[in-house]
Amino acid sequence: MGIFKGVGVSAGRVLGPVKQMLPAVVAPVAGQTRASSIPAEQAIAALHTAADAVQNALRQRAAQLSGDAKAVIEATALMAADPMLLKTAKKLIDNGLSAEVATWQAAEGIANTLQNLGGAMAERARDVFDVRDRLVSELRGEPAPGIPVSSEPFILIADDLAPADTATLDPSRVLALVTASGGPQSHTAIIARSLGLPAIVAAAGVTSIADGHQVYLDGGTGVLDTDPSHQHGELAAAWASKVANLTFDGEGRLADGRRIPLLANVGSAADALAARTAHAEGIGLFRTEFLFLERDTEPTVEEQVRAYRAVFSAFADPISRPKVVVRTLDAGADKPLPFLAHSAEPNPALGIRGYRMVSQYRAILTRQLQAIALAAQDIAVSVWVMAPMISTAAEAGEFTALCRAAGLATSGVMIEVPSAALSAAQILGEVDFASLGTNDLTQYTMAADRQLGALASLNDSWQPAVLALIQLSCQAAAIDSSELGVCGEAAADPALAVVLVGLGVSSLSMTAHALPAVAAALASIDSKEAVDLAALAVAAPDAITARRLVRERLAILTEIGI
């Protein structure tokens, strides 16, 4: 007990009772065989029935969600009926094992393989364990593990959370989220930010805190205190009051009047409508893979047109014609497309993903660009299109040519690997704009898997090396007079947003929940102060120092409790 320190991934100050995640499913007895009275065919049929039930339950959850949460649950639903999992379990049942043991062992084998692959594929092991537990619970006729039920709001603590659990957190019941493991770019962190829940990850030891114990949590600093004081209560009350009154008027600016458009990251029409309600100035990142990942067949051009038009229409305005930046399909490696053949890769994070994947299946990209162009017709928005995982100027030029052929006038790329940042001048010469993907840029710069809690200190966009690469990209954009925005998670951190502006980025895109706090932080400083703070961060010896130096000079963060 005492003070626990982790990585703050979503700001906010909260005081409340703890509830620990419900216990995991108990493993079946190893080697347990089928009862002689149960034929293998009957056990296999029970397994398929369980898989269908789990998949349907997850799909029903997904239907109630949108954006990141929806995509995460849909991916988990696909895994519940994974042919490799079911085929392996079937063989074990044929060899005499019970359905429960066969399912458990089959999942263990797949998860171990994913963990040994490392990188982004290792993250999928947690999803496999989640599906395993749900299947075994279904076979036993027991409720699936999940978030505890409570009539009173609580702070949820877990070793880690499965994507299916994180995506369905009820913010009216869960005050905040703390995990003992996980990293700042894990599913838990990303979805907590999208829900606006204060959250801390990689806080070792927190699972020892007893249910009902009152704690104080600061999601900005990553501190949890099990002996809260009267002052902590005042801080929590002040944060709740200020965050309720914090709004965004739809125009991001510095104190000296310099305009910094604040845009939203979206993954669906529902997300786009929520972003418009939050007064986002446009869409800085429209993730399109949600249309592809949940399917066994490629969506038709017509289906894509309908989905894209629904997002574009949410921001249609004949006077301002807001910007909508569409990212083409970002799949492959850890996000395989079921309708494409793919093989295991020894290092998926460095493998065939993003533009690399669609360049091998050029027709898919061509049809997507055609659908985007058709969807944009007669809708009062300015549609920009960008490709993910671009590494060279040649790839950027190739993508621009494809966009032009489809009738799309504004093409861009994601700068999310070090080679793109280092050659930003050449790449920007081939496109109309670029956007920094800080999640992957940090992972690749620091050679640290963004899902591993043990590497959370390295996998931090405050790392001076990452900021130096961003600065280099900004300098190239300034020389080329190109627009360079940020659509990674770093843009949602108010203090880091100030640094990014000081480095020279022209716009910021984030989850809609982050808009008011980021707008307040920017409005509290002028252009010179932003540049000075950016210089402090780049020159710092490490991420912790960089964050501390900047936060100390931003009084607004204390005022609004972030």
Coordinates of C-alpha atoms in Angstrom, one line a residue:
M1 CA 0.0 0.0 0.0
G2 CA 1.1 3.6 -0.3
I3 CA 1.9 5.4 -3.5
F4 CA 1.9 3.5 -6.8
K5 CA 3.6 5.0 -9.9
G6 CA 2.7 4.1 -13.4
V7 CA 2.4 5.8 -16.8
G8 CA -0.4 8.4 -17.0
V9 CA -2.2 7.8 -20.3
S10 CA -5.4 9.9 -19.8
A11 CA -5.5 13.0 -17.6
G12 CA -7.9 13.5 -14.7
R13 CA -8.0 13.5 -10.9
V14 CA -10.4 11.1 -9.3
L15 CA -11.1 10.0 -5.7
G16 CA -13.1 6.8 -5.2
P17 CA -13.3 3.1 -4.1
V18 CA -11.4 0.4 -5.9
K19 CA -12.9 -2.6 -7.6
Q20 CA -10.6 -5.3 -8.9
M21 CA -11.3 -7.1 -12.2
L22 CA -13.2 -10.3 -11.7
P23 CA -11.0 -13.4 -11.4
A24 CA -9.9 -15.1 -14.5
V25 CA -11.4 -18.3 -15.7
V26 CA -10.0 -21.3 -13.8
A27 CA -8.0 -23.6 -16.1
P28 CA -9.5 -27.0 -16.6
V29 CA -7.7 -30.0 -15.2
A30 CA -4.8 -30.7 -17.6
G31 CA -5.2 -33.9 -19.6
Q32 CA -8.8 -34.3 -18.7
T33 CA -10.4 -36.7 -21.2
R34 CA -13.9 -36.9 -22.5
A35 CA -16.3 -39.0 -20.7
S36 CA -16.7 -42.3 -22.5
S37 CA -20.4 -41.6 -23.0
I38 CA -19.7 -38.4 -24.9
P39 CA -18.8 -39.0 -28.6
A40 CA -16.1 -36.8 -30.2
E41 CA -18.7 -35.5 -32.7
Q42 CA -20.9 -34.3 -29.8
A43 CA -18.0 -32.5 -28.1
I44 CA -16.9 -30.8 -31.4
A45 CA -20.5 -29.7 -32.0
A46 CA -20.6 -28.2 -28.5
L47 CA -17.4 -26.3 -29.3
H48 CA -18.8 -24.9 -32.5
T49 CA -22.0 -23.9 -30.7
A50 CA -19.9 -22.1 -28.1
A51 CA -17.9 -20.4 -30.7
D52 CA -21.0 -19.1 -32.5
A53 CA -22.5 -17.9 -29.2
V54 CA -19.3 -16.0 -28.2
Q55 CA -19.0 -14.5 -31.7
N56 CA -22.6 -13.4 -31.7
A57 CA -22.3 -11.9 -28.2
L58 CA -19.2 -9.9 -29.3
R59 CA -20.9 -8.8 -32.5
Q60 CA -23.9 -7.5 -30.5
R61 CA -21.5 -5.5 -28.3
A62 CA -19.7 -4.1 -31.4
A63 CA -23.0 -3.0 -32.9
Q64 CA -23.5 -0.7 -29.9
L65 CA -20.1 0.9 -30.3
S66 CA -18.2 3.0 -32.8
G67 CA -14.7 4.0 -33.8
D68 CA -11.7 2.3 -32.0
A69 CA -14.0 0.4 -29.6
K70 CA -16.1 -1.1 -32.5
A71 CA -13.0 -2.1 -34.5
V72 CA -11.4 -3.8 -31.4
I73 CA -14.5 -5.9 -30.6
E74 CA -15.1 -6.9 -34.2
A75 CA -11.5 -8.2 -34.4
T76 CA -12.1 -10.2 -31.2
A77 CA -15.3 -11.6 -32.6
L78 CA -13.5 -12.8 -35.7
M79 CA -10.9 -14.5 -33.5
A80 CA -13.7 -16.4 -31.6
A81 CA -14.3 -18.4 -34.8
D82 CA -10.7 -18.6 -35.9
P83 CA -10.3 -21.7 -38.1
M84 CA -6.9 -22.5 -36.7
L85 CA -8.1 -22.4 -33.1
L86 CA -11.1 -24.6 -33.9
K87 CA -9.2 -27.0 -36.1
T88 CA -6.5 -27.5 -33.5
A89 CA -9.1 -28.0 -30.7
K90 CA -11.0 -30.5 -32.9
K91 CA -7.8 -32.6 -33.3
L92 CA -7.3 -32.7 -29.6
I93 CA -10.9 -33.7 -29.0
D94 CA -10.5 -36.5 -31.6
N95 CA -7.5 -37.6 -29.5
G96 CA -9.7 -38.0 -26.5
L97 CA -9.5 -34.7 -24.6
S98 CA -12.6 -32.9 -23.3
A99 CA -13.8 -29.8 -25.2
E100 CA -12.7 -27.5 -22.4
V101 CA -9.2 -28.9 -22.2
A102 CA -8.9 -29.0 -26.0
T103 CA -9.9 -25.4 -26.3
W104 CA -7.6 -24.3 -23.6
Q105 CA -4.6 -26.1 -25.0
A106 CA -5.3 -25.0 -28.6
A107 CA -5.5 -21.3 -27.5
E108 CA -2.3 -21.7 -25.4
G109 CA -0.4 -22.9 -28.4
I110 CA -1.6 -20.1 -30.6
A111 CA -0.9 -17.4 -28.0
N112 CA 2.6 -18.8 -27.3
T113 CA 3.4 -18.6 -31.0
L114 CA 2.2 -15.0 -31.2
Q115 CA 4.2 -14.0 -28.0
N116 CA 7.3 -15.6 -29.5
L117 CA 6.9 -13.5 -32.7
G118 CA 7.0 -10.4 -30.6
G119 CA 6.2 -6.9 -31.8
A120 CA 2.6 -6.1 -32.6
M121 CA 1.7 -9.8 -33.0
A122 CA 2.5 -10.4 -29.3
E123 CA -0.4 -8.1 -28.5
R124 CA -2.8 -10.5 -30.1
A125 CA -2.0 -13.1 -27.5
R126 CA -4.1 -11.2 -25.0
D127 CA -7.0 -11.3 -27.4
V128 CA -6.5 -15.1 -27.8
F129 CA -6.6 -15.6 -24.0
D130 CA -9.8 -13.5 -23.9
V131 CA -11.5 -15.6 -26.5
R132 CA -10.3 -18.8 -24.8
D133 CA -11.8 -17.7 -21.5
R134 CA -15.1 -16.8 -23.1
L135 CA -15.3 -20.1 -25.0
V136 CA -14.5 -22.2 -21.9
S137 CA -17.1 -20.2 -19.9
E138 CA -19.7 -20.9 -22.6
L139 CA -18.9 -24.6 -22.6
R140 CA -19.3 -24.6 -18.8
G141 CA -22.5 -22.6 -18.9
E142 CA -20.9 -19.9 -16.8
P143 CA -21.0 -16.1 -17.3
A144 CA -18.0 -14.8 -19.2
P145 CA -15.3 -13.0 -17.1
G146 CA -15.5 -9.2 -17.3
I147 CA -15.9 -5.9 -15.5
P148 CA -17.5 -6.2 -12.0
V149 CA -21.1 -4.9 -11.5
S150 CA -21.6 -2.2 -9.0
S151 CA -24.4 0.2 -8.1
E152 CA -21.8 2.8 -7.2
P153 CA -19.1 4.4 -9.4
F154 CA -15.6 2.9 -8.8
I155 CA -12.0 2.9 -10.0
L156 CA -11.3 -0.3 -11.9
I157 CA -8.0 -2.1 -11.4
A158 CA -6.8 -5.0 -13.4
D159 CA -3.5 -6.7 -14.4
D160 CA -4.6 -5.9 -17.9
L161 CA -7.9 -5.6 -19.7
A162 CA -9.0 -7.6 -22.7
P163 CA -10.1 -5.4 -25.7
A164 CA -13.7 -6.6 -25.3
D165 CA -13.8 -5.4 -21.7
T166 CA -12.0 -2.1 -22.3
A167 CA -14.2 -1.2 -25.2
T168 CA -17.4 -1.6 -23.2
L169 CA -16.5 0.3 -20.1
D170 CA -19.4 2.4 -18.8
P171 CA -18.0 5.9 -18.0
S172 CA -21.1 6.5 -15.8
R173 CA -19.9 3.6 -13.5
V174 CA -16.2 3.4 -14.0
L175 CA -14.5 6.6 -12.7
A176 CA -11.0 5.7 -13.8
L177 CA -8.9 2.8 -15.0
V178 CA -5.6 1.4 -13.7
T179 CA -3.7 -1.6 -15.0
A180 CA -0.5 -3.2 -13.6
S181 CA 0.8 -4.0 -17.1
G182 CA 0.3 -2.7 -20.6
G183 CA 1.9 0.3 -22.4
P184 CA 0.9 3.8 -23.2
Q185 CA -0.3 2.8 -26.7
S186 CA -2.1 -0.4 -25.7
H187 CA -5.7 -1.0 -26.5
T188 CA -6.5 -0.1 -22.9
A189 CA -4.8 3.3 -23.1
I190 CA -6.2 4.2 -26.5
I191 CA -9.8 3.4 -25.6
A192 CA -9.6 5.0 -22.2
R193 CA -8.5 8.2 -23.9
S194 CA -11.4 7.9 -26.4
L195 CA -13.8 7.6 -23.6
G196 CA -12.3 10.4 -21.6
L197 CA -11.6 8.2 -18.6
P198 CA -8.6 9.1 -16.4
A199 CA -6.2 6.1 -16.7
I200 CA -2.8 4.8 -15.6
V201 CA -1.0 1.8 -17.1
A202 CA 2.1 -0.1 -16.0
A203 CA 1.5 0.5 -12.3
A204 CA 3.1 -2.5 -10.8
G205 CA 1.5 -3.9 -7.6
V206 CA -1.9 -2.3 -7.9
T207 CA -3.7 -5.6 -8.0
S208 CA -2.9 -6.0 -4.3
I209 CA -5.3 -3.1 -3.4
A210 CA -8.4 -4.5 -1.7
D211 CA -11.9 -4.0 -3.1
G212 CA -13.6 -1.0 -1.6
H213 CA -10.4 0.8 -0.6
Q214 CA -10.6 4.5 -1.2
V215 CA -7.8 5.8 -3.5
Y216 CA -6.8 9.0 -5.3
L217 CA -5.7 8.8 -8.9
D218 CA -4.0 11.4 -11.1
G219 CA -4.1 10.3 -14.7
G220 CA -1.8 13.2 -15.8
T221 CA 1.1 12.3 -13.6
G222 CA 0.5 8.5 -13.4
V223 CA 0.2 8.5 -9.6
L224 CA -2.2 6.4 -7.4
D225 CA -2.3 7.1 -3.7
T226 CA -3.9 4.6 -1.3
D227 CA -3.9 7.1 1.6
P228 CA -5.8 10.1 0.1
S229 CA -5.8 13.4 2.0
H230 CA -8.4 16.1 2.3
Q231 CA -6.4 18.0 -0.3
H232 CA -6.7 15.1 -2.7
G233 CA -10.5 15.3 -2.3
E234 CA -10.4 19.0 -3.2
L235 CA -8.3 18.4 -6.3
A236 CA -10.7 15.7 -7.5
A237 CA -13.7 17.9 -6.9
A238 CA -12.0 20.8 -8.6
W239 CA -11.2 18.6 -11.6
A240 CA -14.7 17.3 -11.9
S241 CA -16.1 20.9 -11.8
K242 CA -13.6 22.3 -14.3
V243 CA -13.8 19.5 -16.8
A244 CA -17.6 19.8 -16.8
N245 CA -17.3 23.4 -17.8
L246 CA -14.4 23.1 -20.1
T247 CA -15.5 23.6 -23.7
F248 CA -14.1 24.1 -27.2
D249 CA -15.5 26.9 -29.3
G250 CA -14.4 25.4 -32.6
E251 CA -11.4 27.6 -33.2
G252 CA -7.9 26.5 -32.0
R253 CA -5.5 29.4 -31.5
L254 CA -2.6 30.5 -29.4
A255 CA -2.7 33.6 -27.2
D256 CA -1.2 35.7 -29.9
G257 CA -3.9 34.7 -32.4
R258 CA -2.0 32.1 -34.4
R259 CA -4.5 29.6 -35.7
I260 CA -3.9 25.9 -35.0
P261 CA -6.8 23.9 -36.4
L262 CA -8.0 21.2 -34.0
L263 CA -9.4 18.2 -35.8
A264 CA -10.7 14.8 -34.7
N265 CA -9.7 11.2 -35.3
V266 CA -12.7 9.1 -36.3
G267 CA -13.4 5.6 -37.5
S268 CA -17.1 5.7 -38.4
A269 CA -20.1 8.0 -39.1
A270 CA -21.1 7.9 -35.4
D271 CA -17.6 9.1 -34.5
A272 CA -17.8 11.9 -37.1
L273 CA -21.1 13.1 -35.7
A274 CA -19.8 13.1 -32.2
A275 CA -16.7 15.1 -33.4
R276 CA -18.9 17.6 -35.1
T277 CA -20.9 18.0 -31.9
A278 CA -17.7 18.6 -30.0
H279 CA -16.9 21.4 -32.5
A280 CA -13.9 19.7 -34.1
E281 CA -12.7 21.8 -37.1
G282 CA -12.6 18.9 -39.4
I283 CA -11.3 15.3 -39.5
G284 CA -7.5 14.8 -39.3
L285 CA -7.7 11.0 -39.4
F286 CA -10.5 8.9 -40.8
R287 CA -9.5 5.3 -40.3
T288 CA -11.1 3.2 -43.1
E289 CA -9.9 -0.3 -42.1
F290 CA -13.1 -0.9 -40.0
L291 CA -14.8 -1.6 -43.3
F292 CA -12.3 -4.4 -44.2
L293 CA -11.2 -6.1 -41.0
E294 CA -14.6 -7.6 -40.0
R295 CA -15.3 -9.2 -43.3
D296 CA -14.5 -12.4 -45.2
T297 CA -14.7 -10.6 -48.5
E298 CA -13.5 -7.2 -49.7
P299 CA -16.2 -4.5 -49.4
T300 CA -17.6 -3.5 -52.7
V301 CA -17.0 0.0 -54.1
E302 CA -20.7 0.7 -53.5
E303 CA -20.5 -0.3 -49.9
Q304 CA -17.4 1.8 -49.4
V305 CA -19.0 4.8 -51.0
R306 CA -22.0 4.6 -48.6
A307 CA -19.8 4.4 -45.6
Y308 CA -17.5 7.2 -46.6
R309 CA -20.3 9.5 -47.6
A310 CA -21.9 9.1 -44.2
V311 CA -18.6 10.4 -42.6
F312 CA -18.2 13.2 -45.1
S313 CA -21.8 14.3 -44.7
A314 CA -21.4 14.8 -40.9
F315 CA -19.0 17.7 -41.6
A316 CA -20.5 19.1 -44.8
D317 CA -20.5 22.9 -44.8
P318 CA -20.8 24.8 -48.1
I319 CA -19.1 27.9 -46.6
S320 CA -16.1 26.5 -44.7
R321 CA -15.8 23.1 -46.6
P322 CA -14.0 21.5 -43.6
K323 CA -11.0 19.2 -44.2
V324 CA -11.5 15.5 -44.0
V325 CA -8.3 13.5 -44.2
V326 CA -8.9 9.9 -45.2
R327 CA -6.2 7.3 -44.4
T328 CA -6.3 4.5 -46.9
L329 CA -6.4 0.9 -45.7
D330 CA -3.9 0.3 -42.8
A331 CA -3.9 -3.5 -42.5
G332 CA -1.6 -6.4 -42.6
A333 CA 0.8 -8.0 -40.1
D334 CA -1.2 -7.7 -36.8
K335 CA -4.4 -6.7 -38.6
P336 CA -4.6 -9.4 -41.3
L337 CA -7.4 -9.3 -43.9
P338 CA -9.4 -12.5 -43.8
F339 CA -10.0 -12.4 -47.5
L340 CA -6.3 -12.3 -48.4
A341 CA -3.8 -15.1 -48.1
H342 CA -1.1 -14.2 -45.6
S343 CA 1.8 -16.0 -44.0
A344 CA 3.3 -15.7 -40.6
E345 CA 6.1 -13.1 -40.4
P346 CA 9.1 -13.4 -38.1
N347 CA 8.8 -9.7 -37.1
P348 CA 5.4 -8.4 -38.0
A349 CA 5.9 -4.9 -36.7
L350 CA 8.6 -4.6 -39.4
G351 CA 6.6 -6.6 -42.0
I352 CA 4.0 -6.1 -44.7
R353 CA 1.5 -3.6 -43.4
G354 CA -0.1 -0.4 -44.5
Y355 CA 0.9 0.8 -47.9
R356 CA 3.3 -2.1 -48.2
M357 CA 0.4 -4.5 -48.0
V358 CA -2.0 -2.7 -50.4
S359 CA 0.9 -2.2 -52.9
Q360 CA 1.0 -5.9 -53.3
Y361 CA -2.7 -6.0 -53.9
R362 CA -3.0 -2.9 -56.0
A363 CA -6.5 -3.5 -57.1
I364 CA -7.8 -3.1 -53.6
L365 CA -6.2 0.3 -53.2
T366 CA -7.4 1.4 -56.7
R367 CA -11.0 0.5 -55.8
Q368 CA -10.7 2.2 -52.4
L369 CA -9.5 5.4 -54.1
Q370 CA -12.3 5.2 -56.6
A371 CA -14.8 4.8 -53.8
I372 CA -13.4 7.8 -51.9
A373 CA -13.6 10.0 -55.0
L374 CA -17.2 8.9 -55.7
A375 CA -18.2 9.5 -52.1
A376 CA -16.7 13.0 -52.1
Q377 CA -18.8 14.1 -55.1
D378 CA -21.4 16.8 -54.3
I379 CA -20.5 16.9 -50.6
A380 CA -19.3 20.2 -49.2
V381 CA -16.0 19.0 -47.6
S382 CA -12.4 19.1 -48.7
V383 CA -11.3 15.5 -49.0
W384 CA -7.6 14.8 -48.5
V385 CA -6.2 11.3 -48.8
M386 CA -3.1 9.8 -47.2
A387 CA -1.2 6.5 -47.2
P388 CA 0.1 4.8 -44.0
M389 CA 3.6 3.3 -43.5
I390 CA 5.4 5.3 -46.2
S391 CA 9.2 4.8 -46.0
T392 CA 10.5 6.3 -49.2
A393 CA 10.0 9.2 -51.6
A394 CA 9.4 6.7 -54.4
E395 CA 6.4 5.2 -52.5
A396 CA 5.0 8.7 -51.9
G397 CA 5.3 9.5 -55.5
E398 CA 3.6 6.3 -56.5
F399 CA 0.7 7.0 -54.2
T400 CA 0.2 10.5 -55.5
A401 CA 0.0 9.1 -59.1
L402 CA -2.7 6.6 -58.0
C403 CA -4.6 9.4 -56.3
R404 CA -4.4 11.6 -59.4
A405 CA -5.6 8.8 -61.6
A406 CA -8.6 8.4 -59.3
G407 CA -9.4 12.1 -59.5
L408 CA -8.3 12.9 -56.0
A409 CA -6.5 16.3 -56.0
T410 CA -4.9 16.3 -52.5
S411 CA -2.6 13.4 -51.6
G412 CA -0.4 12.9 -48.6
V413 CA 1.4 10.4 -46.4
M414 CA 1.8 9.3 -42.8
I415 CA 5.3 10.0 -41.3
E416 CA 5.5 7.2 -38.8
V417 CA 8.8 5.5 -39.4
P418 CA 12.2 7.1 -38.9
S419 CA 13.2 6.9 -42.6
A420 CA 10.2 9.0 -43.5
A421 CA 11.1 11.7 -41.0
L422 CA 14.8 11.7 -42.1
S423 CA 13.8 12.0 -45.7
A424 CA 10.8 14.3 -45.1
A425 CA 12.1 16.9 -47.6
Q426 CA 12.2 14.4 -50.4
I427 CA 8.9 12.8 -49.5
L428 CA 7.1 16.2 -49.2
G429 CA 8.3 17.0 -52.6
E430 CA 6.1 14.1 -53.9
V431 CA 2.9 14.9 -52.0
D432 CA 0.7 17.8 -50.9
F433 CA 0.8 17.3 -47.2
A434 CA 1.9 14.9 -44.4
S435 CA 0.7 13.8 -41.0
L436 CA 2.8 12.5 -38.1
G437 CA 1.7 9.2 -36.6
T438 CA 3.4 9.6 -33.2
N439 CA 2.4 6.1 -32.0
D440 CA 4.4 4.1 -34.5
L441 CA 7.1 6.8 -34.9
T442 CA 7.8 6.4 -31.2
Q443 CA 7.8 2.6 -31.3
Y444 CA 10.2 2.5 -34.3
T445 CA 12.5 5.3 -33.1
M446 CA 12.9 3.7 -29.7
A447 CA 12.8 0.1 -30.9
A448 CA 10.3 -0.6 -28.1
D449 CA 7.1 -2.6 -28.6
R450 CA 4.3 -0.1 -27.8
Q451 CA 2.2 -2.8 -26.1
L452 CA 4.8 -3.9 -23.5
G453 CA 4.4 -2.3 -20.1
A454 CA 8.0 -3.1 -19.3
L455 CA 9.0 -0.7 -22.1
A456 CA 6.5 2.0 -21.2
S457 CA 9.3 4.5 -20.3
L458 CA 10.9 4.1 -23.7
N459 CA 7.6 4.0 -25.6
D460 CA 6.8 7.6 -24.8
S461 CA 6.3 10.3 -27.4
W462 CA 8.1 12.8 -25.0
Q463 CA 11.4 11.0 -25.8
P464 CA 13.7 13.7 -27.0
A465 CA 14.8 11.5 -29.9
V466 CA 11.2 11.3 -31.2
L467 CA 10.8 15.1 -30.8
A468 CA 14.0 15.6 -32.7
L469 CA 12.6 13.6 -35.6
I470 CA 9.4 15.6 -35.5
Q471 CA 11.4 18.8 -35.5
L472 CA 13.3 17.6 -38.6
S473 CA 10.0 16.9 -40.4
C474 CA 8.6 20.3 -39.4
Q475 CA 11.7 22.0 -40.8
A476 CA 11.3 20.2 -44.1
A477 CA 7.6 21.1 -44.2
A478 CA 8.4 24.8 -43.6
I479 CA 11.0 24.9 -46.4
D480 CA 8.5 23.2 -48.7
S481 CA 5.5 25.3 -47.5
S482 CA 3.7 22.0 -46.9
E483 CA 1.1 21.3 -44.3
L484 CA 2.3 18.9 -41.6
G485 CA -0.2 17.8 -38.9
V486 CA -0.2 15.3 -36.1
C487 CA -2.8 12.6 -35.8
G488 CA -1.1 10.3 -33.3
E489 CA -2.1 10.0 -29.7
A490 CA 0.5 12.7 -28.7
A491 CA -1.8 15.4 -30.0
A492 CA -4.3 14.6 -27.2
D493 CA -1.8 15.4 -24.5
P494 CA -2.3 19.2 -23.8
A495 CA 1.3 19.7 -22.7
L496 CA 2.8 17.8 -25.6
A497 CA 0.4 19.5 -28.0
V498 CA 2.1 22.8 -27.0
V499 CA 5.5 21.3 -27.8
L500 CA 4.3 20.0 -31.1
V501 CA 3.1 23.4 -32.1
G502 CA 6.4 24.9 -31.0
L503 CA 8.2 22.4 -33.2
G504 CA 6.2 23.7 -36.1
V505 CA 3.2 21.4 -36.8
S506 CA 0.3 23.1 -38.5
S507 CA -2.6 21.2 -37.1
L508 CA -3.5 18.6 -34.4
S509 CA -6.0 15.7 -34.6
M510 CA -7.2 13.8 -31.6
T511 CA -10.1 12.0 -29.9
A512 CA -13.0 14.4 -29.6
H513 CA -12.8 14.2 -25.7
A514 CA -9.4 15.9 -25.8
L515 CA -10.4 19.0 -27.7
P516 CA -11.3 21.3 -24.8
A517 CA -8.2 20.6 -22.8
V518 CA -5.8 20.9 -25.7
A519 CA -7.6 24.2 -26.8
A520 CA -7.2 25.6 -23.3
A521 CA -3.5 24.7 -23.2
L522 CA -2.8 26.3 -26.6
A523 CA -4.7 29.5 -25.7
S524 CA -2.6 30.0 -22.6
I525 CA 0.7 30.5 -24.5
D526 CA 1.9 32.6 -27.5
S527 CA 4.1 31.4 -30.4
K528 CA 7.4 32.4 -28.8
E529 CA 6.5 30.5 -25.6
A530 CA 5.6 27.4 -27.6
V531 CA 8.9 27.5 -29.4
D532 CA 10.8 28.0 -26.1
L533 CA 9.0 25.0 -24.5
A534 CA 9.7 22.9 -27.5
A535 CA 13.4 23.7 -27.3
L536 CA 13.4 22.7 -23.6
A537 CA 11.8 19.3 -24.4
V538 CA 14.1 18.5 -27.3
A539 CA 17.2 19.4 -25.3
A540 CA 16.1 17.3 -22.2
P541 CA 18.0 14.2 -21.3
D542 CA 15.0 12.0 -21.2
A543 CA 11.2 11.8 -21.5
I544 CA 10.5 12.3 -17.8
T545 CA 12.6 15.5 -17.7
A546 CA 11.1 16.8 -20.9
R547 CA 7.5 16.3 -19.6
R548 CA 8.3 17.8 -16.2
L549 CA 10.1 20.9 -17.6
V550 CA 7.2 21.7 -19.9
R551 CA 4.4 21.0 -17.4
E552 CA 6.1 23.2 -14.8
R553 CA 5.8 26.2 -17.2
L554 CA 2.2 25.6 -18.1
A555 CA 0.1 27.0 -15.2
I556 CA -3.1 26.2 -17.1
L557 CA -2.6 22.5 -16.5
T558 CA -2.8 22.9 -12.8
E559 CA -5.8 25.3 -13.2
I560 CA -7.8 22.7 -15.1
G561 CA -6.5 19.7 -13.3
I562 CA -4.7 17.9 -16.0

